């Protein structure tokens, strides 16, 4: 599958009625960092941090970026902080189909294709799928067309009652894992679109007969697998997610490559026979 833009870019808008001070305070409190600790990290003073948060002092552009760095604020939200402080956004948001990202797209395509026959895909912060290899496409056999219309969304595909959910043998466990993952992302990014997606997929019904974990059942895997039926077989996969180090572009910062590692020899053998 060729990497394509999903149309999911979120515009950077300074929150109305809020200056940069309350926003920085909210991020600091969310990170559970005191004013003194933040001041020490940012080579400032607790008094100056207090003045910034209460609006008594306007931080410089450099200070906004420095505080955001030490509070591990996501790149998109750093632009929002700058706008709230009266500065221009610092980080560009380059469309994924822009020629400037040709090398990045080619590298990701090569990476996920090289991972075959094992499944791999590229998603953004909203879990929209930008690329997938043959291993992923194999798992999407017989999925209804309305779930495959762009933008293709990995969470909807997995948890929708007409998607992969009926085929996942440990649906209750895997669903809990995915929803917890989304909750962590919402806490990190404070994204309303992501929260709406979470509320949508969390409301999908779970079949009454969906099996749950047995209380005394031994766990034969080193991590929670997704156990999914495919053509009468049960395949087991462990998920791994990779992101880019120190991204300087909003688009790149929000991309992730998810790979599904076979969790048992039977899955390895089957995939190798199916996708040589």
Coordinates of C-alpha atoms in Angstrom, one line a residue:
X1 CA 0.0 0.0 0.0
X2 CA 1.4 3.4 -1.0
X3 CA 1.9 6.0 1.7
X4 CA -0.8 8.6 1.2
X5 CA -2.0 11.6 3.2
X6 CA -5.1 10.9 5.3
X7 CA -6.5 14.4 5.5
X8 CA -6.3 14.2 9.3
X9 CA -4.1 17.2 10.0
X10 CA -5.2 19.1 13.0
X11 CA -4.9 22.9 12.7
X12 CA -2.9 24.6 15.4
X13 CA -5.2 27.1 17.1
X14 CA -4.4 29.1 20.2
X15 CA -7.1 28.3 22.8
X16 CA -9.4 31.2 23.1
X17 CA -9.5 33.1 26.4
X18 CA -6.3 31.4 27.7
X19 CA -2.9 33.0 27.7
X20 CA 0.3 31.0 27.7
X21 CA 0.6 31.1 31.5
X22 CA -2.4 28.9 32.4
X23 CA -1.5 26.5 29.6
X24 CA 2.1 26.1 30.9
X25 CA 0.7 25.7 34.4
X26 CA -1.6 22.9 33.2
X27 CA 1.2 21.1 31.5
X28 CA 3.4 21.5 34.6
X29 CA 0.7 20.1 36.8
X30 CA 0.0 17.3 34.5
X31 CA 3.6 16.3 34.5
X32 CA 3.6 16.6 38.3
X33 CA 6.6 19.0 38.3
X34 CA 6.8 21.9 40.9
X35 CA 7.6 25.4 39.9
X36 CA 11.0 25.1 41.6
X37 CA 11.9 21.9 39.8
X38 CA 10.9 23.4 36.4
X39 CA 12.9 26.5 37.2
X40 CA 16.0 24.4 38.0
X41 CA 15.6 22.4 34.8
X42 CA 15.1 25.5 32.6
X43 CA 17.8 27.6 34.3
X44 CA 15.3 30.1 35.6
X45 CA 13.8 30.9 39.0
X46 CA 10.6 29.7 40.7
X47 CA 9.6 33.4 41.0
X48 CA 9.9 33.9 37.2
X49 CA 7.9 30.7 36.5
X50 CA 5.2 31.9 38.9
X51 CA 5.0 35.3 37.2
X52 CA 4.7 33.6 33.8
X53 CA 1.9 31.3 34.9
X54 CA -0.1 34.1 36.5
X55 CA 0.4 36.4 33.5
X56 CA 2.5 39.0 35.3
X57 CA 5.4 38.3 33.0
X58 CA 5.4 37.5 29.3
X59 CA 8.0 34.8 28.5
X60 CA 10.3 35.1 25.5
X61 CA 9.9 32.8 22.6
X62 CA 13.0 31.0 23.7
X63 CA 11.6 30.5 27.2
X64 CA 8.4 29.1 25.9
X65 CA 10.3 26.5 23.9
X66 CA 12.6 25.8 26.7
X67 CA 9.8 25.2 29.2
X68 CA 7.9 23.1 26.7
X69 CA 11.0 21.0 26.1
X70 CA 11.5 20.3 29.8
X71 CA 7.8 19.5 30.2
X72 CA 7.9 17.1 27.3
X73 CA 5.1 19.0 25.5
X74 CA 4.3 17.3 22.2
X75 CA 5.4 19.3 19.1
X76 CA 1.9 20.3 18.0
X77 CA 1.1 21.7 21.4
X78 CA 4.4 23.6 21.5
X79 CA 3.1 25.6 18.5
X80 CA -0.2 26.3 20.4
X81 CA 1.8 27.6 23.4
X82 CA 3.8 29.9 21.1
X83 CA 0.6 31.2 19.6
X84 CA -0.9 31.8 23.0
X85 CA 2.2 33.8 23.9
X86 CA 1.9 35.9 20.8
X87 CA 4.6 34.3 18.7
X88 CA 4.5 32.5 15.4
X89 CA 4.5 28.6 15.3
X90 CA 8.1 27.3 15.4
X91 CA 7.5 23.8 14.0
X92 CA 6.2 23.3 10.4
X93 CA 3.5 20.8 9.5
X94 CA 4.5 19.4 6.2
X95 CA 1.9 17.4 4.3
X96 CA 3.0 13.8 4.0
X97 CA 2.8 13.9 0.2
X98 CA 5.1 16.9 0.0
X99 CA 8.3 16.3 -2.0
X100 CA 10.3 17.4 1.0
X101 CA 9.3 14.2 2.7
X102 CA 10.0 11.9 -0.3
X103 CA 13.0 10.3 1.4
X104 CA 11.0 9.7 4.6
X105 CA 8.1 8.1 2.7
X106 CA 10.5 5.9 0.8
X107 CA 12.3 4.8 3.9
X108 CA 9.1 3.9 5.7
X109 CA 7.8 2.0 2.6
X110 CA 11.1 0.1 2.5
X111 CA 11.0 -0.7 6.2
X112 CA 7.4 -2.1 6.3
X113 CA 7.9 -4.0 3.1
X114 CA 11.2 -5.5 4.5
X115 CA 9.2 -6.7 7.5
X116 CA 7.1 -9.0 5.3
X117 CA 5.6 -11.6 5.7
X118 CA 4.9 -10.1 9.2
X119 CA 2.3 -7.3 9.4
X120 CA 3.4 -3.7 9.7
X121 CA 1.8 -0.3 9.2
X122 CA 2.3 3.4 9.5
X123 CA -0.2 5.5 11.6
X124 CA -0.5 9.0 12.8
X125 CA -1.6 10.4 16.1
X126 CA -5.3 9.7 15.3
X127 CA -4.4 6.1 14.3
X128 CA -5.2 6.8 10.7
X129 CA -3.3 4.4 8.5
X130 CA -0.9 5.9 6.0
X131 CA 0.7 2.7 4.7
X132 CA 0.5 -1.0 5.3
X133 CA 2.3 -4.0 4.0
X134 CA 0.9 -7.3 2.6
X135 CA 0.9 -8.9 6.1
X136 CA -1.7 -6.3 7.2
X137 CA -3.7 -6.6 4.0
X138 CA -4.0 -10.3 4.6
X139 CA -5.7 -9.7 8.0
X140 CA -8.2 -7.4 6.3
X141 CA -9.8 -10.1 4.2
X142 CA -13.6 -9.8 4.1
X143 CA -13.7 -6.5 6.0
X144 CA -16.8 -4.4 4.9
X145 CA -16.0 -1.7 2.4
X146 CA -17.3 1.1 4.6
X147 CA -14.6 0.4 7.2
X148 CA -11.9 0.4 4.4
X149 CA -12.8 3.9 3.1
X150 CA -10.2 6.6 3.7
X151 CA -9.1 7.7 6.1
X152 CA -8.5 4.1 7.2
X153 CA -8.4 4.0 11.0
X154 CA -6.6 1.3 12.8
X155 CA -8.7 1.5 16.0
X156 CA -12.0 1.4 14.1
X157 CA -10.8 -1.5 12.1
X158 CA -9.7 -3.4 15.2
X159 CA -12.6 -2.8 17.6
X160 CA -15.6 -2.3 15.3
X161 CA -18.1 -5.2 15.6
X162 CA -17.9 -5.6 11.8
X163 CA -14.1 -5.3 11.7
X164 CA -11.4 -7.5 13.2
X165 CA -13.1 -7.7 16.7
X166 CA -15.1 -10.9 16.0
X167 CA -11.9 -12.6 14.9
X168 CA -9.8 -11.7 17.9
X169 CA -9.9 -14.6 20.3
X170 CA -8.8 -12.5 23.4
X171 CA -10.9 -9.5 22.5
X172 CA -11.6 -8.4 26.0
X173 CA -7.9 -8.3 26.9
X174 CA -6.8 -6.7 23.6
X175 CA -9.5 -4.2 23.7
X176 CA -8.5 -3.2 27.2
X177 CA -4.9 -2.8 26.1
X178 CA -5.9 -0.6 23.1
X179 CA -8.2 1.6 25.2
X180 CA -5.5 2.1 27.8
X181 CA -3.1 3.0 25.1
X182 CA -5.5 5.7 23.8
X183 CA -6.0 7.0 27.3
X184 CA -2.3 7.5 27.7
X185 CA -2.1 9.3 24.4
X186 CA -5.0 11.6 25.4
X187 CA -3.2 12.5 28.6
X188 CA 0.0 13.2 26.7
X189 CA -1.5 15.1 23.8
X190 CA -4.7 16.5 25.3
X191 CA -6.3 16.1 21.9
X192 CA -10.1 16.5 21.5
X193 CA -10.3 14.7 18.2
X194 CA -8.5 11.7 19.8
X195 CA -10.8 11.8 22.8
X196 CA -13.8 11.7 20.4
X197 CA -12.3 8.7 18.6
X198 CA -11.8 7.0 22.0
X199 CA -15.4 7.6 23.0
X200 CA -16.6 6.2 19.7
X201 CA -14.5 3.0 19.8
X202 CA -15.0 2.5 23.6
X203 CA -18.8 2.5 22.9
X204 CA -18.6 -0.4 20.4
X205 CA -20.4 -3.4 21.8
X206 CA -18.4 -6.4 23.0
X207 CA -20.0 -9.8 22.1
X208 CA -21.4 -11.4 25.2
X209 CA -19.6 -14.6 24.4
X210 CA -16.2 -12.9 23.9
X211 CA -13.8 -14.9 26.1
X212 CA -11.9 -13.3 29.0
X213 CA -8.7 -14.4 30.6
X214 CA -8.9 -17.4 32.9
X215 CA -7.9 -16.4 36.4
X216 CA -5.4 -19.3 36.9
X217 CA -4.4 -19.8 33.3
X218 CA -0.6 -19.6 32.8
X219 CA 0.7 -16.9 30.5
X220 CA 2.9 -18.5 27.8
X221 CA 3.9 -15.2 26.2
X222 CA 6.5 -12.5 27.2
X223 CA 3.9 -9.8 26.4
X224 CA 0.2 -9.6 25.8
X225 CA -0.5 -11.0 22.3
X226 CA -3.3 -10.3 19.8
X227 CA -4.7 -13.7 19.0
X228 CA -6.7 -13.5 15.8
X229 CA -8.4 -16.1 13.6
X230 CA -7.4 -16.3 9.9
X231 CA -8.8 -19.0 7.7
X232 CA -9.4 -21.4 10.5
X233 CA -6.1 -20.8 12.2
X234 CA -5.3 -18.8 15.3
X235 CA -2.4 -16.4 14.8
X236 CA -0.6 -14.7 17.7
X237 CA 1.2 -11.3 17.4
X238 CA 3.1 -9.1 19.8
X239 CA 2.8 -5.4 18.9
X240 CA 5.8 -3.0 18.8
X241 CA 5.6 0.7 18.0
X242 CA 8.5 2.9 16.8
X243 CA 8.6 6.7 16.5
X244 CA 11.1 9.2 15.3
X245 CA 13.8 10.7 17.6
X246 CA 13.7 14.5 18.1
X247 CA 11.3 15.4 15.3
X248 CA 11.2 19.0 14.1
X249 CA 8.0 18.7 12.1
X250 CA 4.5 18.2 13.4
X251 CA 3.7 15.6 10.8
X252 CA 6.8 13.5 11.4
X253 CA 6.4 13.8 15.2
X254 CA 3.0 12.2 15.0
X255 CA 3.9 9.3 12.8
X256 CA 4.5 5.8 14.3
X257 CA 5.4 2.5 12.7
X258 CA 3.6 -0.5 14.3
X259 CA 4.9 -3.9 13.6
X260 CA 3.3 -7.2 14.6
X261 CA 5.9 -9.8 15.7
X262 CA 4.8 -13.4 15.6
X263 CA 4.4 -14.7 19.2
X264 CA 4.8 -18.4 18.5
X265 CA 6.5 -20.8 15.9
X266 CA 3.1 -21.8 14.4
X267 CA 2.4 -18.2 13.4
X268 CA 5.9 -17.8 11.9
X269 CA 5.5 -20.9 9.8
X270 CA 2.1 -20.0 8.6
X271 CA 3.0 -16.5 7.5
X272 CA 6.1 -17.7 5.8
X273 CA 4.1 -20.2 3.8
X274 CA 1.4 -17.7 2.9
X275 CA 3.6 -14.7 2.0
X276 CA 6.9 -16.1 0.7

